[in-house]
CSV table of C-alpha atoms in Angstrom, one decimal:
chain,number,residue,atom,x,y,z
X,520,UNK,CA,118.2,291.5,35.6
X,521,UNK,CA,120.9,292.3,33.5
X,522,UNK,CA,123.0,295.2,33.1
X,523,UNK,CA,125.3,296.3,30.5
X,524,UNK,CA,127.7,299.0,29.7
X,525,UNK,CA,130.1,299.6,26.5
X,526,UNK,CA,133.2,301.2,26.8
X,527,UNK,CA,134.6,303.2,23.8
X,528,UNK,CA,137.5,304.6,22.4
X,529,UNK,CA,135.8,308.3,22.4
X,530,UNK,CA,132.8,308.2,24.4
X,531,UNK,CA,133.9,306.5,27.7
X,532,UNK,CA,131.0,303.9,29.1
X,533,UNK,CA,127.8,304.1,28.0
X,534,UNK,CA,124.7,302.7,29.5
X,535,UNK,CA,123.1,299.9,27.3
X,536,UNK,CA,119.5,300.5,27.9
X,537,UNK,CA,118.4,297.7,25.4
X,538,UNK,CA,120.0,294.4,26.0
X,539,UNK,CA,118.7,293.3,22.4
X,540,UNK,CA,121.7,295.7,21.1
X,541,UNK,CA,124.9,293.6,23.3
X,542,UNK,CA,125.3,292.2,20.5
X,543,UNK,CA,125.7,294.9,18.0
X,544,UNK,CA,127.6,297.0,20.2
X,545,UNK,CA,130.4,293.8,20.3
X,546,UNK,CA,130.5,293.6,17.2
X,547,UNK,CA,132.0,296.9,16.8
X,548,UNK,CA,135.2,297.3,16.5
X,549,UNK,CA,136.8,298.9,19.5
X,550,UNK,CA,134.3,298.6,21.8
X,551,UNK,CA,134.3,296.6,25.1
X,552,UNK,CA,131.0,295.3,26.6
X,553,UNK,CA,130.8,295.0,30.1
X,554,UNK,CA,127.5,292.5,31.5
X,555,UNK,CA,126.5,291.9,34.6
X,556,UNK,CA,123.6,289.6,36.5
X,557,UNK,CA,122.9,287.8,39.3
X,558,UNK,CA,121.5,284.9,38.6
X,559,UNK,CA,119.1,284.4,41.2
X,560,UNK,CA,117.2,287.3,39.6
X,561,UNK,CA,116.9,285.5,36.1
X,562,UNK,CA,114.4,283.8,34.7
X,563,UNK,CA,115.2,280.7,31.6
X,564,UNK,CA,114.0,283.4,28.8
X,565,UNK,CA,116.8,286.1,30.1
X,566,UNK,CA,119.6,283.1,30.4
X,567,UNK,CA,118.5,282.7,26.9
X,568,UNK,CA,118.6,285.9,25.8
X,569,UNK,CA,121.4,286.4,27.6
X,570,UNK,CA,123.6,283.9,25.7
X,571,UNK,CA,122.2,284.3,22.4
X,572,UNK,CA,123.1,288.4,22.8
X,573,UNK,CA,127.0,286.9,23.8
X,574,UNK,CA,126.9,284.1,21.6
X,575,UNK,CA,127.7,282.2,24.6
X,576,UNK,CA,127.9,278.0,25.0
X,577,UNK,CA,124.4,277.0,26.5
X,578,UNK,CA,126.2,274.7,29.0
X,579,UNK,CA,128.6,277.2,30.1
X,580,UNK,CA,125.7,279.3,31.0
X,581,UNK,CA,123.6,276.5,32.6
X,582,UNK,CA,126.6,275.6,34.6
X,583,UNK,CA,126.6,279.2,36.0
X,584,UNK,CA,123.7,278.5,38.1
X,585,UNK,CA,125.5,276.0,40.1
X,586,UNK,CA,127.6,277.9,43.4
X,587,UNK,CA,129.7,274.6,44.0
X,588,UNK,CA,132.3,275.5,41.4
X,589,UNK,CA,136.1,276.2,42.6
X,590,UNK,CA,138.2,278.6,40.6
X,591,UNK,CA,138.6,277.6,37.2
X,592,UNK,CA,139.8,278.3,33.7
X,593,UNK,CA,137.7,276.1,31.0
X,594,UNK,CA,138.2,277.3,27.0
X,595,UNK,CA,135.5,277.3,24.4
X,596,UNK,CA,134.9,277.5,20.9
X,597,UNK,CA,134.3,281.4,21.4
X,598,UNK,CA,135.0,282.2,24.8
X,599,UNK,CA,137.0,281.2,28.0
X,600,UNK,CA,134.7,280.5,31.2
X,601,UNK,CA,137.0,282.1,34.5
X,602,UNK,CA,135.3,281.0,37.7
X,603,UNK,CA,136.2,282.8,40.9
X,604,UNK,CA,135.1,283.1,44.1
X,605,UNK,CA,134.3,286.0,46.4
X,606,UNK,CA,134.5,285.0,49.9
X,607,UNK,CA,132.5,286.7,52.6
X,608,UNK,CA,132.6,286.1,56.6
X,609,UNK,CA,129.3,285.2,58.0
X,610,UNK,CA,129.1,284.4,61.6
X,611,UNK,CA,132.0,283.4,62.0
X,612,UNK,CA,133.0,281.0,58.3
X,613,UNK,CA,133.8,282.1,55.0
X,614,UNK,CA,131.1,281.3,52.5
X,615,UNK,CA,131.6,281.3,49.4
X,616,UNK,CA,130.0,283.1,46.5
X,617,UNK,CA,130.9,282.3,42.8
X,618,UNK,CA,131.2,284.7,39.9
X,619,UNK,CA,131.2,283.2,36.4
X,620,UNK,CA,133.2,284.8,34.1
X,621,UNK,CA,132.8,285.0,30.4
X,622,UNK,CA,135.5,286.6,28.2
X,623,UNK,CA,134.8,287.3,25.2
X,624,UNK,CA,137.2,288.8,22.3
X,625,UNK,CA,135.4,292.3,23.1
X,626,UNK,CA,133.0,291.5,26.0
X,627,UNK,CA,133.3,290.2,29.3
X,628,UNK,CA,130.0,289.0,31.0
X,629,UNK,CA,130.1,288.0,35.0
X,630,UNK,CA,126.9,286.2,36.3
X,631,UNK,CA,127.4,285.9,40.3
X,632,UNK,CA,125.7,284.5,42.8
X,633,UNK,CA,125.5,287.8,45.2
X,634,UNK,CA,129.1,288.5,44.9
X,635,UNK,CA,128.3,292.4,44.5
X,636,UNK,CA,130.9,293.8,46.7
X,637,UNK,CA,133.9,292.4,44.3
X,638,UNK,CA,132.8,293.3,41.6
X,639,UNK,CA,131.9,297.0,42.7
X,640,UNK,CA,135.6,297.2,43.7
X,641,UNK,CA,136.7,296.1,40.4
X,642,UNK,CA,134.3,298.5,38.6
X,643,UNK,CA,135.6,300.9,40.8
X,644,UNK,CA,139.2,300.8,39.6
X,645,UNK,CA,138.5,300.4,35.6
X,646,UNK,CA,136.0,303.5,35.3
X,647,UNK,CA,138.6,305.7,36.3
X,648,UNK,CA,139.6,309.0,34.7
X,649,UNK,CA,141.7,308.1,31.3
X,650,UNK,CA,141.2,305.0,31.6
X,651,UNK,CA,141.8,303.2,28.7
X,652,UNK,CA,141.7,299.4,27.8
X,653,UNK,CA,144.5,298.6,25.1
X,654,UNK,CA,144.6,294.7,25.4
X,655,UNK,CA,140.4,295.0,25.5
X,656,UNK,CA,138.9,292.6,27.4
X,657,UNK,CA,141.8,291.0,28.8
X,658,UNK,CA,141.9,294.6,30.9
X,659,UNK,CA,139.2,293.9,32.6
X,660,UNK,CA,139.6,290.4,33.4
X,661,UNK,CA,142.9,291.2,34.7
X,662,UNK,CA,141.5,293.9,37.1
X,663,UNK,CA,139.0,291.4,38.5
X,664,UNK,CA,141.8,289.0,39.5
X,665,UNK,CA,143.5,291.5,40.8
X,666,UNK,CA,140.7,292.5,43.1
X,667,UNK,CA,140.5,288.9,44.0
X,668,UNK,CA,143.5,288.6,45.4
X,669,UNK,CA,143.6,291.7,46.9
X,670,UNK,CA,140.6,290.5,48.8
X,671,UNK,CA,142.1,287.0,49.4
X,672,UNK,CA,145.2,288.6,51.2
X,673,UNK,CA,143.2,291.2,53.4
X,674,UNK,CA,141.5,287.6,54.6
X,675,UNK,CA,145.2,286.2,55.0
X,676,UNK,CA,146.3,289.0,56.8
X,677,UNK,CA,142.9,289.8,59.4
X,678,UNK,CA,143.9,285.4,59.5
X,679,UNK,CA,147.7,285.9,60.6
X,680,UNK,CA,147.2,288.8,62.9
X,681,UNK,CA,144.3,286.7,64.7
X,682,UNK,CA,146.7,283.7,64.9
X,683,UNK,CA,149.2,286.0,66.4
X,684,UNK,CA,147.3,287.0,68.9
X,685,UNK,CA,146.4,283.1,70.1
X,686,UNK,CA,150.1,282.5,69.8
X,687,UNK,CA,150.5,285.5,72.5
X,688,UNK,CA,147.2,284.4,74.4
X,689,UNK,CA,148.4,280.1,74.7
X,690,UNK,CA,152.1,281.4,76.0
X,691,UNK,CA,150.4,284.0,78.5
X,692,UNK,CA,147.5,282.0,79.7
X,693,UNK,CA,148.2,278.4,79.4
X,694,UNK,CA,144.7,277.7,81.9
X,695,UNK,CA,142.6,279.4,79.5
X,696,UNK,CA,141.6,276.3,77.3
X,697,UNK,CA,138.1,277.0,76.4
X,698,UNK,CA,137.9,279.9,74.8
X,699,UNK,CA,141.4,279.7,72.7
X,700,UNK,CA,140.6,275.9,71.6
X,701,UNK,CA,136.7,277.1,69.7
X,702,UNK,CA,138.9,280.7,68.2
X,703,UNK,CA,141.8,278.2,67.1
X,704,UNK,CA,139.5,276.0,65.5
X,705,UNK,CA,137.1,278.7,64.1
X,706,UNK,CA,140.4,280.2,62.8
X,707,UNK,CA,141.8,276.6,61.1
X,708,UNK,CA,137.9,276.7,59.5
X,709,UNK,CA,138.6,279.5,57.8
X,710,UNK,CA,142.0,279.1,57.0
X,711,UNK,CA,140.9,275.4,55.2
X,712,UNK,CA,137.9,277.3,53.5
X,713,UNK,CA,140.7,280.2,52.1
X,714,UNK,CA,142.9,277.5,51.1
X,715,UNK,CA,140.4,275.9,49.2
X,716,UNK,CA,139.8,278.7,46.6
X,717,UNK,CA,143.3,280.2,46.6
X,718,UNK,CA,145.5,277.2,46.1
X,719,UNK,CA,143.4,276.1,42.4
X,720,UNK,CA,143.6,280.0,41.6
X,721,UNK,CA,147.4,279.6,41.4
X,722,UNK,CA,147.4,276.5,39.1
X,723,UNK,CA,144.7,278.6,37.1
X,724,UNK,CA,146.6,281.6,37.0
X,725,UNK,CA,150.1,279.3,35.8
X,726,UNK,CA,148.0,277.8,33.0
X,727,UNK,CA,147.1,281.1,31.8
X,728,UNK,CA,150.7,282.5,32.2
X,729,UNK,CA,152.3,279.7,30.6
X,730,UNK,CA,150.1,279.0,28.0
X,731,UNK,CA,149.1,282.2,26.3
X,732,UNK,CA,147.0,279.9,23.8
X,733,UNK,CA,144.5,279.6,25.9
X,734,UNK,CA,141.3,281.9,25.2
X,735,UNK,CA,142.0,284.9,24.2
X,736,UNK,CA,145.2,286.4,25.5
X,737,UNK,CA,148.1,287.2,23.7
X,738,UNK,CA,151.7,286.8,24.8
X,739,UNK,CA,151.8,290.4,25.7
X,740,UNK,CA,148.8,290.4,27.3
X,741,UNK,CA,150.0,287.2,30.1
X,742,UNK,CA,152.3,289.4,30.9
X,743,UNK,CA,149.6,291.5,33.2
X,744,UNK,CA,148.6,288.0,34.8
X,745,UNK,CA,151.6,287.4,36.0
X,746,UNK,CA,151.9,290.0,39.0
X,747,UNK,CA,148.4,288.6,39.7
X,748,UNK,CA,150.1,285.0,39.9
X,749,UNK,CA,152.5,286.0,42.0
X,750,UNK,CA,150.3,287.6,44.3
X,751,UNK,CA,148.4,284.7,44.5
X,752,UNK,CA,151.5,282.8,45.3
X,753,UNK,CA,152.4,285.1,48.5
X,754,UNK,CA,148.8,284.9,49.5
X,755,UNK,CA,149.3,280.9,49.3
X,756,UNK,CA,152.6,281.1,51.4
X,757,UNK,CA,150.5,283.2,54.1
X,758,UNK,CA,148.1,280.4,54.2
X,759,UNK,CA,150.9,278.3,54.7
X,760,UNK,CA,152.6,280.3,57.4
X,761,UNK,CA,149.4,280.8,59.1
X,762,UNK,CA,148.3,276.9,59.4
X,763,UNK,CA,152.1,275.9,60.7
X,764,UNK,CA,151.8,278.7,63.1
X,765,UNK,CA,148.1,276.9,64.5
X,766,UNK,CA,149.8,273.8,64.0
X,767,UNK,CA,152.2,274.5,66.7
X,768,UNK,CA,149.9,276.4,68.8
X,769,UNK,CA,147.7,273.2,68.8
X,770,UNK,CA,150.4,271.1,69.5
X,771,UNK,CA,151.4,273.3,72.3
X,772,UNK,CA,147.9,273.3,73.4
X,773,UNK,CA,148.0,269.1,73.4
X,774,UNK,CA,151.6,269.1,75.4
X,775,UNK,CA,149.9,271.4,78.1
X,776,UNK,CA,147.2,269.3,78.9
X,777,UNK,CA,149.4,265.7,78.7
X,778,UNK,CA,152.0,267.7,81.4
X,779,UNK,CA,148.7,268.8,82.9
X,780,UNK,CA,146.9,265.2,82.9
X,781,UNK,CA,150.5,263.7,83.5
X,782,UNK,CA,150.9,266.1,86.5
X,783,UNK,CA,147.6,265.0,88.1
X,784,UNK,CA,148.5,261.8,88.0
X,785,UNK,CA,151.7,262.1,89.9
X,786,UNK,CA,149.8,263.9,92.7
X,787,UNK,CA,147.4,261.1,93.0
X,788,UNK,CA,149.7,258.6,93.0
X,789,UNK,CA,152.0,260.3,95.8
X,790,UNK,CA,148.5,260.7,97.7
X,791,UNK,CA,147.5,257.0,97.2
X,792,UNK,CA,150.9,255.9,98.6
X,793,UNK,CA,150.9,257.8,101.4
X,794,UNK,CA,147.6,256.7,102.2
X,795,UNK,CA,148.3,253.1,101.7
X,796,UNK,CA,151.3,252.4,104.4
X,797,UNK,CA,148.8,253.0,106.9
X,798,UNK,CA,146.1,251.4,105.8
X,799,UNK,CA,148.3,248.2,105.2
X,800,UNK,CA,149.6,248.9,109.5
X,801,UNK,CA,146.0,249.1,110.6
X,802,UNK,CA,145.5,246.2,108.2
X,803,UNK,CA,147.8,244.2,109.8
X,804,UNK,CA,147.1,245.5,113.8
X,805,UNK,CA,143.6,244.4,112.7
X,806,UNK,CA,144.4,241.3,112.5
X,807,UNK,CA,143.4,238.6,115.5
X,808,UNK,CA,146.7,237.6,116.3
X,809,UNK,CA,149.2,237.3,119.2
X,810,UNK,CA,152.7,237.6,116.9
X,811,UNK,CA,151.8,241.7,116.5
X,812,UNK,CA,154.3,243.6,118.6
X,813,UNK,CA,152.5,245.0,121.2
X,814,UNK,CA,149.7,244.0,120.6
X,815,UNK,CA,147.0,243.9,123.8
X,816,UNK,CA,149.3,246.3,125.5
X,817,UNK,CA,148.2,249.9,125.9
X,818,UNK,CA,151.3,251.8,124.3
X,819,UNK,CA,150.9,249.4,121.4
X,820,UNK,CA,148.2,251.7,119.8
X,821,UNK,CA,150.7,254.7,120.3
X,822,UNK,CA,153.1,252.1,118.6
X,823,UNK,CA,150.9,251.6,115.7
X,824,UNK,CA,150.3,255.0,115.1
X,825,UNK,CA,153.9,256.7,115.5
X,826,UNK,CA,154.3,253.7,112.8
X,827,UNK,CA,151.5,255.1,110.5
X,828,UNK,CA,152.3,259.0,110.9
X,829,UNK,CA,156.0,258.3,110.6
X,830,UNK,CA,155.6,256.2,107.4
X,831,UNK,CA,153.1,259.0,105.8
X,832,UNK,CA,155.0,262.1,107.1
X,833,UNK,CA,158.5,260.1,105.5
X,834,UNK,CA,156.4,259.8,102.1
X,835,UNK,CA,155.2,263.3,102.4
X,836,UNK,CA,158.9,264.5,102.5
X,837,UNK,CA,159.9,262.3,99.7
X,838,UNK,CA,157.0,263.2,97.0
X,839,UNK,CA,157.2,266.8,98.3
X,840,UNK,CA,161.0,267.4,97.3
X,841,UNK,CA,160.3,265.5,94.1
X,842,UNK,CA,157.6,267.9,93.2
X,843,UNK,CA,155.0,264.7,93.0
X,844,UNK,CA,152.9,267.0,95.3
């Protein structure tokens, strides 16, 4: 179901109780019309309704019932189409949920795929006391990118903090493989997920800062996106900062276990050696022949063995002051 409300010069929002009246209330002058929707709740006669009210393009609308959209900035004839995404974490991954926004020269309409919480925030922070909206709808677009970001770098942050902490955890307990490998790799999930939807905002953003031609916006008005941008562009370096920091705890994660593997090794093959000198005297003593020293004699098996011991006790010494065992 849709819900609208018209902001206006003297009155503040009003409820719009019938949706047959959007489109006379953005048609006059001064007003803003905010819509929202979520499109799982809408049947084909309300989509219609819905951009006929707007005077929206019918495949800008029937692209809004997709969710595999990134962030994107798309001009039409009458409107610009903003996609963005709200990102929520559910056990234990970021899923995405899109919000389609249409903007309007006095309207902006979002339809969103249960992306409530962002846009509550955003309606949060334009309905404030004397608040007013002199670049129109380009005010409220700008405060749902805002909000956007804002959300995107309390994920970045909760994602650096977390990587922290496993940097800490790897140095303190380098034994402790199986629960840091699945929360370093849950983590780099994430992280690929954020990066995903905030790296394409950035280009979005630059085409909208740099070419105030596009839609709607004025050059005055780019002037609003362009703390947004560079938010967005801190929020990117965090990303980036964040994935070298698991890159190198991974890395020191893989150079643990190869000493580890490589120290193993070494033990077994001091252990092998020192087992094999007197194997290869038995070996020999085994042997049916008369050209053994002292062989057939009783203090040859005393002989034999001070042989063996002597050989594996000298080894023993020799790996143990090399640290082999």
């Amino acid at each position: 179901m849709l819900t609208a409300q018209c902001h206006t010069d003297d009155g503040g929002w009003v409820d719009v109780k019938d949706l047959a009246e959007i489109s006379d209330y953005r048609t006059e002058s001064g007003n803003v019309v905010w819509g929202e929707a979520n499109v799982a709740d809408l049947t084909e006669q309300q989509i219609g309704l819905i951009a006929e009210e707007f005077g929206l393009d019918p495949l800008a609308v029937e692209d809004s019932q997709e969710s595999n959209h990134r962030l994107k900035l798309e001009p039409y004839e009458t409107h610009l189409l903003v996609v963005i995404q709200q990102l929520d974490e559910r056990e234990g991954q970021l899923e995405a949920k899109p919000i389609y926004l249409f903007v309007g020269a006095n309207y902006v309409l979002a339809l969103h795929h249960d992306a409530h919480r962002l846009l509550e925030g955003a309606k949060s922070r334009w309905k404030g006391p004397n608040r007013r909206f002199e670049h129109g709808p380009a005010d409220l677009l700008y405060v749902l990118l805002d909000t956007l970001v804002d959300d995107y770098q309390v994920t970045a942050e909760r994602l650096e903090q977390e990587v922290e902490e496993l940097e800490e955890s790897a140095l303190a307990h380098p034994t402790n493989t199986g629960d840091l490998d699945r929360r370093l790799y849950r983590l780099k999930q994430q992280l690929s997920r954020l990066r995903r939807y905030a790296m394409p905002g950035s280009r979005v953003l630059d085409q909208y800062v740099q070419n105030h031609s596009v839609g709607f916006a004025t050059a005055d008005e780019t002037k609003m996106f362009r703390e947004v941008h560079d938010n967005l562009m801190r929020v990117n370096e965090q990303i980036h900062n964040v994935d070298d920091l698991a890159n190198a705890i991974l890395d020191l994660r893989r150079a643990d276990q190869t000493a580890g593997q490589n120290e193993v090794t070494k033990k077994l093959t001091g252990w092998a050696a020192i087992i094999a000198v007197p194997t290869l005297v038995s070996g020999i003593y085994g042997m049916n022949f008369q050209l053994v020293p002292a062989s057939g004699q009783v203090f040859g098996f005393f002989f034999a063995l001070t042989i063996m011991l002597g050989a594996a006790l000298t080894l023993y010494v020799l790996f143990k002051t090399k640290g082999w065992i």
